[in-house]
Amino acid sequence: MLRKKECVAMLLAGGQGSRLYALTSNIAKPAVSFGAKYRIIDFPLSNCINSGIDTVGVLTQYQPLVLNEYVGNGQPWDLDRTFGGVHILSPYEAKTDTSWYKGTANAIYQNIRFMKMYDPEYVLILSGDHIYKMDYDKMLAAHKAAKADCTIACMQVPMKEASRFGILNTNKDGTIYEFEEKPAKPKSDLASMGIYIFTAEKLFKYLELDNQDPNSDKDFGKNVLPAMLKAGEKMYSYRFEGYWKDVGTISSLWEANMDLLGVVPNFELSENDRVIHSKSPLAPPAFIEGEVINSIVATGGEIEGKIVNSVIGTNCVVEKGAEVVDSVLMGNTIVKAGAKVNYAIIDEDVVIGEKAVIGAPIEEASKVEGKTSGITVLGRGVNVSKNGKVPAGEILDKNV
Amino acid sequence: MASTVGVIFSSINEQNVPELTKVRSMGSIPFGGRYRIVDFALSNMVNSGITTVGMITKNNYQSLMDHIGSGKYWDLARKDGGLILLPPYSDETETLYKNRLEALKGATAFLKKAKEDFVVLADSDAVYKLDYSKVINYHIQKNADITMVYHEHKLVKSHSYMTFDVAKDGRIKGIEINPASGGVEKNYINVMVARTSFLLRLIQDAIQHGYKSFGKDILSPGVSTYNLYGYKFDGYYANIDSINAYFNANLDLLDRKVRDEIFGERDVYTKVNDSAPAKFADTACVKNSLVSDGCLIEGTVENCILFRGVKIGKGTVVKNCILMTDNIVGENCNLAYVVSDKNSVIRDNRVLAGCEIQPYFINKGSLI
């Protein structure tokens, strides 16, 4: 019997995430920890399964080991299937034309055969670096109702920030008449979220054309979408309302973590209907002895110090007299007695020695000029010695 | 390790904790914030290298099945072996099994099919970490017929139990059933190792002779006819044989030494739930407590075990309590020495208190 999937999702997870500096030295951006117990990729994968999409290709290229191990057979997201499920798609060697993924469109192009195995009507293209909850099924319904060839999810952003995004200029009926990539003078405040639904045959056609074009950068935003628009294909915008955050920079990653705090947070994770699944670790519940205020703490924690306005990942130890304020501890980190961590993002497996001082209070640190707006960043596995000091805004990849 | 199959009794000794087993089997009693008691024996098996486990069930095993599922969280969803639920077996002439021996009879088909040389039998009413492969090695080294694990502690309860008189070389010289002693004894913890073929022979014998009790009719007289050996387990051991014991064993986890022994080194596997991490509000004040995923704390919590999804309202003070999954405590309440089963709601301004030797128990799904 021939089997098919109506919609196949392709998740672009190959980006280096260079603006996350030390946090992506050894791992791909979608594998970066978020919100105490998650990794960024949990969000698009959970959105897929919560939207009824059970076939997902994850395109990896840059430092894929942690990501591959994490995604595994897809069991945490119920994506372990006999037909469909989640598949890691790395660049591969072919008889002719062996190459790395040369751009977002080329990455998808190289996996056309994967998509065709499922004979899909539609293909959903996703990014692996956004934090949001979205029902793709509603977007697909809109795509079908409009008989569109391509539907692009978008949301309103403040006009002054619009020049940072791909901007959609649309007619009243939602059709797109112009697509501008990071325009200096934006005509609209509708930003593309990097989420596209294509009617499969159109996608395959334009990917082939793009591949034959030697002048193309093989990028969806720059090449494929404008080419489709030029050819007069039906392109629709789909308005998304809700929380959405691109966590491609240190400060946006910090903000997105802080958005989880509070009894009524900016971004609510604990709704029962749209659960974000993750490979929940097997640690016992957090042991709390110290003072924990306006914070979230994942399992396995041993907290005897003071935690204020912070996100504490799995298996973190904060010893007596230690203080963690306005910070993110991603997991498996030890903050020894008397150490102070302020306005910082601390990656996994870090040891902060006794009485060490990391960063500075937010009021002071945010005046520091630099790549991270004053946020101090410690990379994976860094050891800070006893009484060590890491000034505000510093990015550390090595032991001190 | 020698090839070994495991058998877990998930429904034995339920009469000891009627409050908790009214709605579930012994093994599926929630414990320690995110676990069920069966997780300890089952994880011990997995961590000992056992990959085929039969689980004997009885009444009310829906919640157990829901917890265990295919066994994937224990890496026991296998093509070959894995976790096999053994539903209660009865033919036209027999009723549901009434004791351990009858329960074992129901497992003979499973044991006959097993290719493994050895079998470990364990109950699911205790919290402990034991590498069963050590017991099996001891069993082989002693050339024993049956090796039974004991733990030395003071007898406190009057329910059915067994104590050993053990010779220096480990041989069991005598077995007493329900002795009247008040002192420290070598208490059998219902973990037993034998050759699979030997156990099958014992069961067959028991059927032929119409034996009723594994302890009285087989083990006790077996002292003179079989090579019975005792294996001393000297780690942390908590038998959940009363609501008090349940209360105390939970609070034992607040002791770092106990936590390290039970959860350190090898994981205790359990069904994974995707609740969001625990959230502490501006007004939260938490001391010496275990707090699970999905909790929202706005009040004061001291010496407590909070299971998944527990909410503690503003102005509420909770001390020395075990609150199971999805308990919701309103504002300005005062709770002390309370054990509250799952899904209960405690309205604003309630004052509820038990005491150290008699915790106040709230039934599953109550509204107070």
PDB file of C-alpha atoms in Angstrom, chain A residues 101-210:
ATOM      1  CA  TYR A 101      24.657  22.789   2.635  1.00  0.00           C
ATOM      2  CA  LYS A 102      25.326  26.092   0.893  1.00  0.00           C
ATOM      3  CA  GLY A 103      22.305  28.018   2.138  1.00  0.00           C
ATOM      4  CA  THR A 104      18.850  27.419   3.561  1.00  0.00           C
ATOM      5  CA  ALA A 105      17.351  26.657   0.143  1.00  0.00           C
ATOM      6  CA  ASN A 106      20.231  24.419  -0.865  1.00  0.00           C
ATOM      7  CA  ALA A 107      19.909  22.433   2.371  1.00  0.00           C
ATOM      8  CA  ILE A 108      16.264  21.706   1.583  1.00  0.00           C
ATOM      9  CA  TYR A 109      17.114  21.091  -2.085  1.00  0.00           C
ATOM     10  CA  GLN A 110      19.634  18.409  -1.175  1.00  0.00           C
ATOM     11  CA  ASN A 111      16.906  16.580   0.732  1.00  0.00           C
ATOM     12  CA  ILE A 112      14.173  16.616  -1.890  1.00  0.00           C
ATOM     13  CA  ARG A 113      14.349  12.827  -2.066  1.00  0.00           C
ATOM     14  CA  PHE A 114      13.712  12.600   1.685  1.00  0.00           C
ATOM     15  CA  MET A 115      10.558  14.681   1.331  1.00  0.00           C
ATOM     16  CA  LYS A 116       9.398  12.756  -1.725  1.00  0.00           C
ATOM     17  CA  MET A 117       9.498   9.487   0.234  1.00  0.00           C
ATOM     18  CA  TYR A 118       6.395  10.736   2.017  1.00  0.00           C
ATOM     19  CA  ASP A 119       4.690  12.071  -1.109  1.00  0.00           C
ATOM     20  CA  PRO A 120       3.561  15.214   0.751  1.00  0.00           C
ATOM     21  CA  GLU A 121       1.039  17.807  -0.447  1.00  0.00           C
ATOM     22  CA  TYR A 122       2.694  20.463   1.671  1.00  0.00           C
ATOM     23  CA  VAL A 123       6.076  21.175   3.163  1.00  0.00           C
ATOM     24  CA  LEU A 124       6.559  23.250   6.310  1.00  0.00           C
ATOM     25  CA  ILE A 125       9.932  24.971   6.658  1.00  0.00           C
ATOM     26  CA  LEU A 126      11.017  25.862  10.210  1.00  0.00           C
ATOM     27  CA  SER A 127      13.964  27.464  11.956  1.00  0.00           C
ATOM     28  CA  GLY A 128      15.679  25.946  14.933  1.00  0.00           C
ATOM     29  CA  ASP A 129      16.307  29.157  16.829  1.00  0.00           C
ATOM     30  CA  HIS A 130      12.921  30.504  17.848  1.00  0.00           C
ATOM     31  CA  ILE A 131      11.045  30.273  21.130  1.00  0.00           C
ATOM     32  CA  TYR A 132       7.270  30.172  20.635  1.00  0.00           C
ATOM     33  CA  LYS A 133       4.176  27.996  20.693  1.00  0.00           C
ATOM     34  CA  MET A 134       2.291  27.855  17.427  1.00  0.00           C
ATOM     35  CA  ASP A 135      -0.384  25.669  15.902  1.00  0.00           C
ATOM     36  CA  TYR A 136       0.973  24.994  12.407  1.00  0.00           C
ATOM     37  CA  ASP A 137      -2.265  23.211  11.599  1.00  0.00           C
ATOM     38  CA  LYS A 138      -4.134  26.539  11.650  1.00  0.00           C
ATOM     39  CA  MET A 139      -1.554  28.008   9.311  1.00  0.00           C
ATOM     40  CA  LEU A 140      -1.906  25.001   7.021  1.00  0.00           C
ATOM     41  CA  ALA A 141      -5.689  25.433   7.039  1.00  0.00           C
ATOM     42  CA  ALA A 142      -5.223  29.080   5.990  1.00  0.00           C
ATOM     43  CA  HIS A 143      -2.792  28.006   3.261  1.00  0.00           C
ATOM     44  CA  LYS A 144      -5.326  25.506   1.924  1.00  0.00           C
ATOM     45  CA  ALA A 145      -8.292  27.897   2.183  1.00  0.00           C
ATOM     46  CA  ALA A 146      -6.389  30.533   0.202  1.00  0.00           C
ATOM     47  CA  LYS A 147      -5.199  27.921  -2.307  1.00  0.00           C
ATOM     48  CA  ALA A 148      -1.803  29.520  -1.811  1.00  0.00           C
ATOM     49  CA  ASP A 149       1.493  28.325  -3.237  1.00  0.00           C
ATOM     50  CA  CYS A 150       3.432  29.684  -0.314  1.00  0.00           C
ATOM     51  CA  THR A 151       2.315  31.028   3.056  1.00  0.00           C
ATOM     52  CA  ILE A 152       4.697  32.955   5.265  1.00  0.00           C
ATOM     53  CA  ALA A 153       4.059  33.362   8.985  1.00  0.00           C
ATOM     54  CA  CYS A 154       4.593  36.884  10.182  1.00  0.00           C
ATOM     55  CA  MET A 155       4.025  39.063  13.163  1.00  0.00           C
ATOM     56  CA  GLN A 156       3.881  42.725  13.972  1.00  0.00           C
ATOM     57  CA  VAL A 157       7.103  44.164  15.359  1.00  0.00           C
ATOM     58  CA  PRO A 158       7.814  47.714  16.563  1.00  0.00           C
ATOM     59  CA  MET A 159       8.469  49.887  13.489  1.00  0.00           C
ATOM     60  CA  LYS A 160      11.892  50.941  14.750  1.00  0.00           C
ATOM     61  CA  GLU A 161      13.009  47.303  14.903  1.00  0.00           C
ATOM     62  CA  ALA A 162      11.514  46.357  11.536  1.00  0.00           C
ATOM     63  CA  SER A 163      14.765  46.881   9.664  1.00  0.00           C
ATOM     64  CA  ARG A 164      16.260  43.878  11.508  1.00  0.00           C
ATOM     65  CA  PHE A 165      13.797  41.470   9.868  1.00  0.00           C
ATOM     66  CA  GLY A 166      12.600  40.237   6.535  1.00  0.00           C
ATOM     67  CA  ILE A 167       9.568  42.478   5.962  1.00  0.00           C
ATOM     68  CA  LEU A 168       6.382  41.505   4.116  1.00  0.00           C
ATOM     69  CA  ASN A 169       4.465  44.154   2.244  1.00  0.00           C
ATOM     70  CA  THR A 170       0.929  42.877   1.857  1.00  0.00           C
ATOM     71  CA  ASN A 171      -2.392  43.725   0.296  1.00  0.00           C
ATOM     72  CA  LYS A 172      -5.578  43.881   2.354  1.00  0.00           C
ATOM     73  CA  ASP A 173      -6.435  40.259   1.549  1.00  0.00           C
ATOM     74  CA  GLY A 174      -3.114  39.107   2.968  1.00  0.00           C
ATOM     75  CA  THR A 175      -1.405  38.460  -0.353  1.00  0.00           C
ATOM     76  CA  ILE A 176       2.208  39.518  -0.466  1.00  0.00           C
ATOM     77  CA  TYR A 177       3.239  41.961  -3.187  1.00  0.00           C
ATOM     78  CA  GLU A 178       6.748  42.628  -2.017  1.00  0.00           C
ATOM     79  CA  PHE A 179       9.373  40.980   0.104  1.00  0.00           C
ATOM     80  CA  GLU A 180      12.194  43.041   1.578  1.00  0.00           C
ATOM     81  CA  GLU A 181      15.129  41.514   3.413  1.00  0.00           C
ATOM     82  CA  LYS A 182      16.205  43.807   6.263  1.00  0.00           C
ATOM     83  CA  PRO A 183      15.129  47.066   4.564  1.00  0.00           C
ATOM     84  CA  ALA A 184      16.703  50.339   5.724  1.00  0.00           C
ATOM     85  CA  LYS A 185      13.338  52.084   5.379  1.00  0.00           C
ATOM     86  CA  PRO A 186      10.653  49.489   6.046  1.00  0.00           C
ATOM     87  CA  LYS A 187       7.212  50.089   4.505  1.00  0.00           C
ATOM     88  CA  SER A 188       5.460  47.775   6.916  1.00  0.00           C
ATOM     89  CA  ASP A 189       5.907  46.334  10.382  1.00  0.00           C
ATOM     90  CA  LEU A 190       5.052  42.760   9.396  1.00  0.00           C
ATOM     91  CA  ALA A 191       8.148  40.671  10.030  1.00  0.00           C
ATOM     92  CA  SER A 192       8.634  37.222   8.555  1.00  0.00           C
ATOM     93  CA  MET A 193       9.108  34.596  11.272  1.00  0.00           C
ATOM     94  CA  GLY A 194      11.066  32.295   8.986  1.00  0.00           C
ATOM     95  CA  ILE A 195       8.187  29.814   8.958  1.00  0.00           C
ATOM     96  CA  TYR A 196       6.950  28.871   5.503  1.00  0.00           C
ATOM     97  CA  ILE A 197       4.383  26.462   4.156  1.00  0.00           C
ATOM     98  CA  PHE A 198       4.837  25.524   0.517  1.00  0.00           C
ATOM     99  CA  THR A 199       2.644  23.493  -1.732  1.00  0.00           C
ATOM    100  CA  ALA A 200       5.122  20.690  -2.285  1.00  0.00           C
ATOM    101  CA  GLU A 201       5.244  20.647  -6.089  1.00  0.00           C
ATOM    102  CA  LYS A 202       5.894  24.403  -6.193  1.00  0.00           C
ATOM    103  CA  LEU A 203       8.649  24.098  -3.630  1.00  0.00           C
ATOM    104  CA  PHE A 204      10.362  21.336  -5.583  1.00  0.00           C
ATOM    105  CA  LYS A 205      10.044  23.308  -8.812  1.00  0.00           C
ATOM    106  CA  TYR A 206      11.541  26.507  -7.422  1.00  0.00           C
ATOM    107  CA  LEU A 207      14.299  24.677  -5.583  1.00  0.00           C
ATOM    108  CA  GLU A 208      15.326  23.060  -8.887  1.00  0.00           C
ATOM    109  CA  LEU A 209      15.296  26.447 -10.601  1.00  0.00           C
ATOM    110  CA  ASP A 210      17.253  28.037  -7.775  1.00  0.00           C
TER     111      ASP A 210
END
